[in-house]
């Protein structure tokens, strides 16, 4: 495949995703509201919503496009995986010698957890970890994760970092599940005097994160291959533990382990602030979100959304627990968007 065909195909996928987001989703919601208004009892559960619209042509087309646009994005003739793997040597050339650098720590014998190996997350062939080009594939794919943001995909992460900064300037930061460093970059740029560690299970992702940080002359940040559920850091080492889009990828027992680990790692008065998908305003949004999780190969989206996270954190001993919706961009209605958006939520707590 040539570069131009790849770029055109990916652009078409993104434009179709925008149509899906801004036209199909509102039409589906309107149809649902109409049907709900005619039903004897208002829908109470996800199954009630499925009963009303699950069999309609509109919903079938909506669901098919969501599943298969994502599949086309990663696989097939113009997919991200074959594109990068065919050009493997070119993509990997700049990373030569990276493993000798001080800002990178990867383990060739790293034992990946079973939940992580079992699913091709996001329909990414081999997940975000098994191909050595996976970091580049994920970076390219992430440019259209939030289709309404027109490629300004750092905006969300910067706004999240700004929100964290409102609570004070941290000096020792851990970014858990950092991927290729998209969530870490605004932290190391905003908190230049802080020491920052970014960890992820994926070696190709942390390698790309470390490379990007070096290119940006960031001297305060280290990328390491490590699980957020079990780290090698000392007790009370950090005053800020954060993550972006990590939690929904963890099975519930691992979510609890990650919270326990965060509590152990934080100093007294230290903060844990996570950005993820959680708060759903109504049962229609819940139905759409659970379907999104299934169609995107994200099996833990649903149990995570069902978790009473505020109670879990209070029981673990955190204080000042808040769980609040977060707007994807300036001026966007975080709770009742007229177009499809992720249910962004900030989960924040303090170690007593
Ligand atoms: C959706 S990505 C988010 C990446 C980044 N935080 C961002 O906002 O772009 C989730 C990341 O979590 C990582 N991950 C999944 N389970 C993990 C675990 N137990 N420990 C550390 N990272 C994990 C995945 O490898 C993936 O890179």
Short mmCIF file of C-alpha atoms and ligand atoms in Angstrom, two decimals:
data_model
loop_
_atom_site.label_atom_id
_atom_site.label_comp_id
_atom_site.label_asym_id
_atom_site.label_seq_id
_atom_site.Cartn_x
_atom_site.Cartn_y
_atom_site.Cartn_z
CA UNK A 1 0.00 0.00 0.00
CA UNK A 2 1.29 3.49 -0.72
CA UNK A 3 1.30 6.34 1.80
CA UNK A 4 -1.34 8.34 -0.05
CA UNK A 5 -3.87 5.48 -0.18
CA UNK A 6 -3.32 4.90 3.52
CA UNK A 7 -3.81 8.58 4.38
CA UNK A 8 -6.95 8.86 2.23
CA UNK A 9 -8.47 5.69 3.70
CA UNK A 10 -7.77 6.84 7.26
CA UNK A 11 -9.23 10.28 6.50
CA UNK A 12 -12.37 8.63 5.12
CA UNK A 13 -12.69 6.53 8.26
CA UNK A 14 -12.39 9.67 10.41
CA UNK A 15 -14.96 11.60 8.35
CA UNK A 16 -17.40 8.66 8.51
CA UNK A 17 -16.85 8.53 12.27
CA UNK A 18 -17.79 12.22 12.46
CA UNK A 19 -20.99 11.48 10.52
CA UNK A 20 -21.69 8.63 12.94
CA UNK A 21 -21.05 10.98 15.89
CA UNK A 22 -22.99 14.05 14.74
CA UNK A 23 -25.81 12.56 12.65
CA UNK A 24 -26.45 8.91 13.47
CA UNK A 25 -26.14 9.24 17.23
CA UNK A 26 -28.59 12.18 17.59
CA UNK A 27 -31.07 10.44 15.23
CA UNK A 28 -30.86 7.27 17.29
CA UNK A 29 -31.36 9.21 20.51
CA UNK A 30 -34.39 11.02 19.09
CA UNK A 31 -35.91 7.73 17.94
CA UNK A 32 -35.28 6.25 21.38
CA UNK A 33 -36.91 9.22 23.14
CA UNK A 34 -39.93 8.97 20.84
CA UNK A 35 -40.33 5.24 21.48
CA UNK A 36 -39.80 5.72 25.23
CA UNK A 37 -42.53 8.38 25.31
CA UNK A 38 -44.97 5.91 23.74
CA UNK A 39 -44.11 2.97 26.02
CA UNK A 40 -46.30 2.11 29.02
CA UNK A 41 -43.47 2.43 31.53
CA UNK A 42 -40.30 4.53 31.18
CA UNK A 43 -37.24 2.36 30.42
CA UNK A 44 -35.38 1.61 33.68
CA UNK A 45 -32.58 -0.69 32.58
CA UNK A 46 -30.11 -1.21 29.75
CA UNK A 47 -32.21 -4.20 28.70
CA UNK A 48 -35.32 -1.99 28.51
CA UNK A 49 -33.47 0.34 26.12
CA UNK A 50 -32.27 -2.63 24.08
CA UNK A 51 -35.87 -3.85 23.88
CA UNK A 52 -36.97 -0.49 22.46
CA UNK A 53 -34.25 0.16 19.87
CA UNK A 54 -31.89 -2.85 19.72
CA UNK A 55 -33.68 -4.34 16.71
CA UNK A 56 -34.15 -1.16 14.69
CA UNK A 57 -32.29 -0.63 11.44
CA UNK A 58 -30.92 2.69 12.75
CA UNK A 59 -29.34 1.01 15.75
CA UNK A 60 -27.99 -1.89 13.68
CA UNK A 61 -26.33 0.52 11.24
CA UNK A 62 -25.01 2.64 14.14
CA UNK A 63 -23.54 -0.42 15.87
CA UNK A 64 -22.15 -1.96 12.65
CA UNK A 65 -20.39 1.27 11.72
CA UNK A 66 -18.93 1.68 15.20
CA UNK A 67 -17.54 -1.86 15.17
CA UNK A 68 -16.31 -1.91 11.59
CA UNK A 69 -14.91 1.62 11.25
CA UNK A 70 -12.68 0.72 14.18
CA UNK A 71 -11.76 -2.59 12.50
CA UNK A 72 -10.92 -0.83 9.22
CA UNK A 73 -8.85 1.72 11.15
CA UNK A 74 -6.53 -0.98 12.48
CA UNK A 75 -6.76 -3.95 10.09
CA UNK A 76 -7.22 -4.79 6.44
CA UNK A 77 -5.50 -3.26 3.46
CA UNK A 78 -5.32 0.32 4.78
CA UNK A 79 -5.18 -0.44 8.49
CA UNK A 80 -2.74 1.06 10.98
CA UNK A 81 -1.24 -2.33 11.84
CA UNK A 82 -0.20 -3.42 8.31
CA UNK A 83 0.85 0.13 7.39
CA UNK A 84 3.32 0.40 10.27
CA UNK A 85 4.46 -3.22 10.19
CA UNK A 86 5.29 -3.02 6.46
CA UNK A 87 7.47 0.03 7.28
CA UNK A 88 8.81 -1.39 10.51
CA UNK A 89 12.48 -0.57 9.88
CA UNK A 90 11.75 3.06 9.02
CA UNK A 91 9.59 3.63 12.08
CA UNK A 92 11.97 1.90 14.48
CA UNK A 93 15.18 3.47 13.16
CA UNK A 94 14.99 6.61 15.35
CA UNK A 95 14.53 4.41 18.44
CA UNK A 96 17.87 2.64 17.98
CA UNK A 97 19.84 2.74 21.22
CA UNK A 98 16.86 3.99 23.26
CA UNK A 99 17.13 1.11 25.76
CA UNK A 100 20.51 2.47 26.88
CA UNK A 101 18.98 5.80 27.82
CA UNK A 102 18.41 6.81 31.40
CA UNK A 103 14.82 7.88 30.84
CA UNK A 104 13.71 4.39 29.73
CA UNK A 105 13.43 1.14 31.64
CA UNK A 106 12.02 -1.89 29.77
CA UNK A 107 12.24 -5.55 30.65
CA UNK A 108 12.57 -8.08 27.78
CA UNK A 109 11.30 -10.85 30.12
CA UNK A 110 8.28 -8.89 31.35
CA UNK A 111 5.39 -11.24 32.15
CA UNK A 112 2.18 -9.62 30.85
CA UNK A 113 -0.97 -10.23 32.90
CA UNK A 114 -3.47 -12.67 31.41
CA UNK A 115 -6.30 -10.11 31.14
CA UNK A 116 -4.00 -7.94 29.02
CA UNK A 117 -2.91 -10.71 26.66
CA UNK A 118 -6.41 -12.17 26.26
CA UNK A 119 -8.02 -9.33 24.28
CA UNK A 120 -6.97 -7.26 21.27
CA UNK A 121 -7.97 -4.03 22.98
CA UNK A 122 -9.56 -1.37 20.72
CA UNK A 123 -9.48 -4.12 18.00
CA UNK A 124 -5.76 -3.36 17.71
CA UNK A 125 -4.21 -6.62 16.37
CA UNK A 126 -1.92 -7.93 19.12
CA UNK A 127 -3.02 -5.13 21.46
CA UNK A 128 -0.91 -2.05 22.17
CA UNK A 129 2.05 -4.11 23.27
CA UNK A 130 2.95 -7.20 21.21
CA UNK A 131 4.27 -5.71 17.93
CA UNK A 132 7.40 -3.57 18.22
CA UNK A 133 5.64 -0.90 16.12
CA UNK A 134 2.56 -0.92 18.43
CA UNK A 135 3.47 2.43 20.05
CA UNK A 136 3.47 4.16 16.66
CA UNK A 137 0.25 2.41 15.67
CA UNK A 138 -1.43 3.50 18.86
CA UNK A 139 -0.17 7.08 18.50
CA UNK A 140 -1.57 7.33 14.96
CA UNK A 141 -4.86 5.72 16.04
CA UNK A 142 -5.26 8.02 19.04
CA UNK A 143 -5.46 11.02 16.73
CA UNK A 144 -9.05 10.04 15.91
CA UNK A 145 -10.18 8.57 19.25
CA UNK A 146 -12.17 11.74 19.99
CA UNK A 147 -13.45 12.45 16.45
CA UNK A 148 -14.91 15.86 17.27
CA UNK A 149 -11.61 17.36 18.33
CA UNK A 150 -10.14 17.65 14.86
CA UNK A 151 -6.79 16.11 15.72
CA UNK A 152 -6.26 18.45 18.72
CA UNK A 153 -5.97 15.35 20.80
CA UNK A 154 -3.61 16.86 23.38
CA UNK A 155 -6.23 19.41 24.31
CA UNK A 156 -8.12 17.03 26.57
CA UNK A 157 -4.94 15.92 28.33
CA UNK A 158 -3.77 19.51 28.76
CA UNK A 159 -7.12 20.53 30.23
CA UNK A 160 -6.97 17.59 32.63
CA UNK A 161 -3.44 18.60 33.67
CA UNK A 162 -4.65 22.19 34.18
CA UNK A 163 -7.42 20.89 36.44
CA UNK A 164 -4.87 18.91 38.46
CA UNK A 165 -2.69 22.05 38.70
CA UNK A 166 -5.60 23.94 40.30
CA UNK A 167 -5.10 21.67 43.34
CA UNK A 168 -1.43 22.68 43.69
CA UNK A 169 1.91 22.05 42.00
CA UNK A 170 3.17 18.52 42.62
CA UNK A 171 6.84 17.64 43.04
CA UNK A 172 6.82 13.86 42.56
CA UNK A 173 4.34 12.46 40.02
CA UNK A 174 3.40 8.98 38.84
CA UNK A 175 1.41 8.67 35.58
CA UNK A 176 -0.03 5.16 35.52
CA UNK A 177 -0.91 3.53 32.18
CA UNK A 178 0.88 6.32 30.33
CA UNK A 179 0.68 4.68 26.87
CA UNK A 180 3.03 6.46 24.46
CA UNK A 181 3.19 9.46 26.79
CA UNK A 182 0.29 11.54 25.51
CA UNK A 183 -1.04 11.92 29.06
CA UNK A 184 2.46 12.42 30.52
CA UNK A 185 3.58 15.20 28.18
CA UNK A 186 1.38 17.99 29.60
CA UNK A 187 2.50 16.94 33.10
CA UNK A 188 6.22 17.17 32.31
CA UNK A 189 5.70 20.41 30.41
CA UNK A 190 3.46 22.01 33.07
CA UNK A 191 5.45 20.84 36.09
CA UNK A 192 9.03 21.34 34.91
CA UNK A 193 10.39 21.24 38.47
CA UNK A 194 8.64 17.99 39.35
CA UNK A 195 10.19 14.53 38.98
CA UNK A 196 7.84 12.42 36.90
CA UNK A 197 7.65 8.68 36.35
CA UNK A 198 5.35 7.22 33.70
CA UNK A 199 4.58 3.50 33.72
CA UNK A 200 2.81 1.16 31.34
CA UNK A 201 2.73 -2.56 30.58
CA UNK A 202 3.60 -1.93 26.93
CA UNK A 203 7.31 -1.76 26.06
CA UNK A 204 6.73 -0.26 22.57
CA UNK A 205 4.56 2.47 24.13
CA UNK A 206 6.94 3.48 26.92
CA UNK A 207 9.82 3.42 24.43
CA UNK A 208 8.01 5.88 22.17
CA UNK A 209 7.06 7.98 25.21
CA UNK A 210 10.71 8.14 26.32
CA UNK A 211 11.84 9.01 22.79
CA UNK A 212 9.28 11.84 22.49
CA UNK A 213 10.25 13.22 25.90
CA UNK A 214 13.93 13.23 24.88
CA UNK A 215 13.09 14.97 21.62
CA UNK A 216 11.28 17.63 23.67
CA UNK A 217 14.32 17.98 25.97
CA UNK A 218 12.26 16.86 28.97
CA UNK A 219 14.87 15.98 31.55
CA UNK A 220 12.53 15.40 34.47
CA UNK A 221 10.70 12.30 33.22
CA UNK A 222 11.38 8.57 33.16
CA UNK A 223 9.28 5.94 31.32
CA UNK A 224 9.15 2.43 32.76
CA UNK A 225 7.52 -0.87 31.84
CA UNK A 226 5.57 -1.76 34.96
CA UNK A 227 2.08 -2.64 36.16
CA UNK A 228 0.08 0.03 37.97
CA UNK A 229 -1.24 -2.73 40.22
CA UNK A 230 2.19 -3.65 41.57
CA UNK A 231 5.06 -1.17 41.35
CA UNK A 232 8.58 -1.19 42.80
CA UNK A 233 8.37 2.31 44.33
CA UNK A 234 8.76 3.06 48.03
CA UNK A 235 5.84 3.77 50.33
CA UNK A 236 4.86 7.47 50.33
CA UNK A 237 7.13 8.28 47.39
CA UNK A 238 4.67 10.48 45.45
CA UNK A 239 2.51 13.53 46.11
CA UNK A 240 0.48 12.95 42.92
CA UNK A 241 -0.64 9.66 41.38
CA UNK A 242 -2.60 10.05 38.17
CA UNK A 243 -3.92 8.13 35.18
CA UNK A 244 -5.85 8.85 32.00
CA UNK A 245 -8.02 6.15 30.41
CA UNK A 246 -6.35 3.36 32.39
CA UNK A 247 -9.04 2.27 34.83
CA UNK A 248 -11.64 1.04 32.31
CA UNK A 249 -9.00 -1.30 30.86
CA UNK A 250 -8.57 -3.12 34.20
CA UNK A 251 -10.71 -6.01 35.52
CA UNK A 252 -12.40 -5.06 38.84
CA UNK A 253 -9.87 -6.93 41.10
CA UNK A 254 -7.01 -5.09 39.34
CA UNK A 255 -8.84 -1.75 39.74
CA UNK A 256 -8.91 -2.37 43.48
CA UNK A 257 -5.21 -3.35 43.45
CA UNK A 258 -4.36 -0.16 41.57
CA UNK A 259 -6.25 1.95 44.16
CA UNK A 260 -4.49 0.07 47.01
CA UNK A 261 -1.14 0.66 45.30
CA UNK A 262 -1.95 4.36 44.85
CA UNK A 263 -2.75 4.67 48.55
CA UNK A 264 0.55 2.98 49.46
CA UNK A 265 2.58 5.21 47.12
CA UNK A 266 1.07 8.53 48.24
CA UNK A 267 2.43 10.72 51.02
CA UNK A 268 -0.02 11.88 53.64
CA UNK A 269 -1.97 14.72 51.97
CA UNK A 270 -1.00 13.44 48.51
CA UNK A 271 -3.59 13.29 45.77
CA UNK A 272 -4.81 10.61 43.40
CA UNK A 273 -6.54 12.05 40.30
CA UNK A 274 -7.76 9.79 37.49
CA UNK A 275 -9.51 10.69 34.24
CA UNK A 276 -11.69 7.91 32.85
CA UNK A 277 -15.19 7.04 31.61
CA UNK A 278 -17.67 6.60 34.43
CA UNK A 279 -20.58 8.94 35.10
CA UNK A 280 -23.56 8.17 32.82
CA UNK A 281 -26.51 10.55 33.00
CA UNK A 282 -29.27 8.10 32.05
CA UNK A 283 -30.07 4.59 30.96
CA UNK A 284 -29.81 5.44 27.24
CA UNK A 285 -26.25 6.72 27.74
CA UNK A 286 -25.49 3.55 29.70
CA UNK A 287 -26.83 1.32 26.89
CA UNK A 288 -24.76 3.21 24.29
CA UNK A 289 -21.62 3.09 26.46
CA UNK A 290 -21.86 -0.63 27.24
CA UNK A 291 -22.33 -1.31 23.53
CA UNK A 292 -19.29 0.84 22.78
CA UNK A 293 -17.21 -1.25 25.22
CA UNK A 294 -18.26 -4.50 23.54
CA UNK A 295 -17.79 -3.20 20.00
CA UNK A 296 -14.37 -1.78 20.85
CA UNK A 297 -13.12 -4.97 22.60
CA UNK A 298 -13.03 -3.31 26.03
CA UNK A 299 -14.54 -6.00 28.25
CA UNK A 300 -14.12 -4.21 31.59
CA UNK A 301 -15.87 -0.99 30.59
CA UNK A 302 -19.17 -2.30 31.95
CA UNK A 303 -18.14 -3.62 35.40
CA UNK A 304 -16.09 -0.45 35.91
CA UNK A 305 -19.08 1.77 35.04
CA UNK A 306 -21.18 -0.24 37.53
CA UNK A 307 -18.65 0.17 40.33
CA UNK A 308 -19.64 2.49 43.20
CA UNK A 309 -16.16 3.98 43.11
CA UNK A 310 -16.76 6.65 45.76
CA UNK A 311 -17.73 4.00 48.33
CA UNK A 312 -14.82 1.75 47.33
CA UNK A 313 -12.32 4.60 47.82
CA UNK A 314 -13.80 5.69 51.16
CA UNK A 315 -13.68 2.10 52.40
CA UNK A 316 -10.02 1.91 51.45
CA UNK A 317 -9.32 4.94 53.64
CA UNK A 318 -9.13 7.81 51.12
CA UNK A 319 -10.68 11.15 52.09
CA UNK A 320 -12.10 14.05 50.05
CA UNK A 321 -13.36 11.62 47.40
CA UNK A 322 -15.04 13.25 44.39
CA UNK A 323 -16.38 11.71 41.16
CA UNK A 324 -17.30 14.41 38.64
CA UNK A 325 -18.10 14.63 34.92
CA UNK A 326 -15.43 16.38 32.85
CA UNK A 327 -16.03 18.25 29.58
CA UNK A 328 -14.12 16.88 26.59
CA UNK A 329 -13.41 20.43 25.34
CA UNK A 330 -14.19 24.03 26.24
CA UNK A 331 -17.89 24.83 25.88
CA UNK A 332 -18.97 21.19 25.61
CA UNK A 333 -21.83 19.95 27.78
CA UNK A 334 -20.09 17.24 29.81
CA UNK A 335 -23.31 15.52 30.82
CA UNK A 336 -25.83 15.86 27.99
CA UNK A 337 -23.92 16.31 24.78
CA UNK A 338 -26.16 16.45 21.69
CA UNK A 339 -23.51 14.45 19.78
CA UNK A 340 -21.78 11.25 20.85
CA UNK A 341 -18.97 11.77 23.35
CA UNK A 342 -17.17 9.69 25.93
CA UNK A 343 -18.56 10.02 29.50
CA UNK A 344 -15.35 11.63 30.78
CA UNK A 345 -15.13 11.61 34.56
CA UNK A 346 -12.52 12.78 37.05
CA UNK A 347 -12.09 10.57 40.11
CA UNK A 348 -10.13 12.33 42.80
CA UNK A 349 -9.16 11.45 46.39
CA UNK A 350 -6.62 12.36 49.04
CA UNK A 351 -4.53 10.16 51.33
CA UNK A 352 -5.26 11.20 54.94
C1 LIG B 1 -6.28 3.87 26.72
S1 LIG B 1 -4.57 3.80 27.07
C2 LIG B 1 -4.26 5.39 27.76
C3 LIG B 1 -2.86 5.87 27.56
C4 LIG B 1 -2.56 7.28 28.07
N1 LIG B 1 -2.77 7.40 29.49
C5 LIG B 1 -3.37 8.32 27.33
O1 LIG B 1 -4.22 8.97 27.93
O2 LIG B 1 -3.15 8.47 26.13
C6 LIG B 1 -4.48 2.72 28.45
C7 LIG B 1 -3.06 2.25 28.73
O3 LIG B 1 -3.08 1.48 29.94
C8 LIG B 1 -2.09 0.47 29.82
N2 LIG B 1 -2.36 -0.54 30.85
C9 LIG B 1 -3.33 -1.47 30.90
N3 LIG B 1 -3.23 -2.18 32.04
C10 LIG B 1 -2.18 -1.65 32.74
C11 LIG B 1 -1.57 -1.93 33.99
N4 LIG B 1 -2.03 -2.91 34.79
N5 LIG B 1 -0.51 -1.21 34.38
C12 LIG B 1 -0.01 -0.22 33.59
N6 LIG B 1 -0.54 0.09 32.40
C13 LIG B 1 -1.61 -0.62 31.98
C14 LIG B 1 -2.20 0.03 28.38
O4 LIG B 1 -1.02 -0.61 27.94
C15 LIG B 1 -2.46 1.35 27.66
O5 LIG B 1 -1.26 1.92 27.19
#
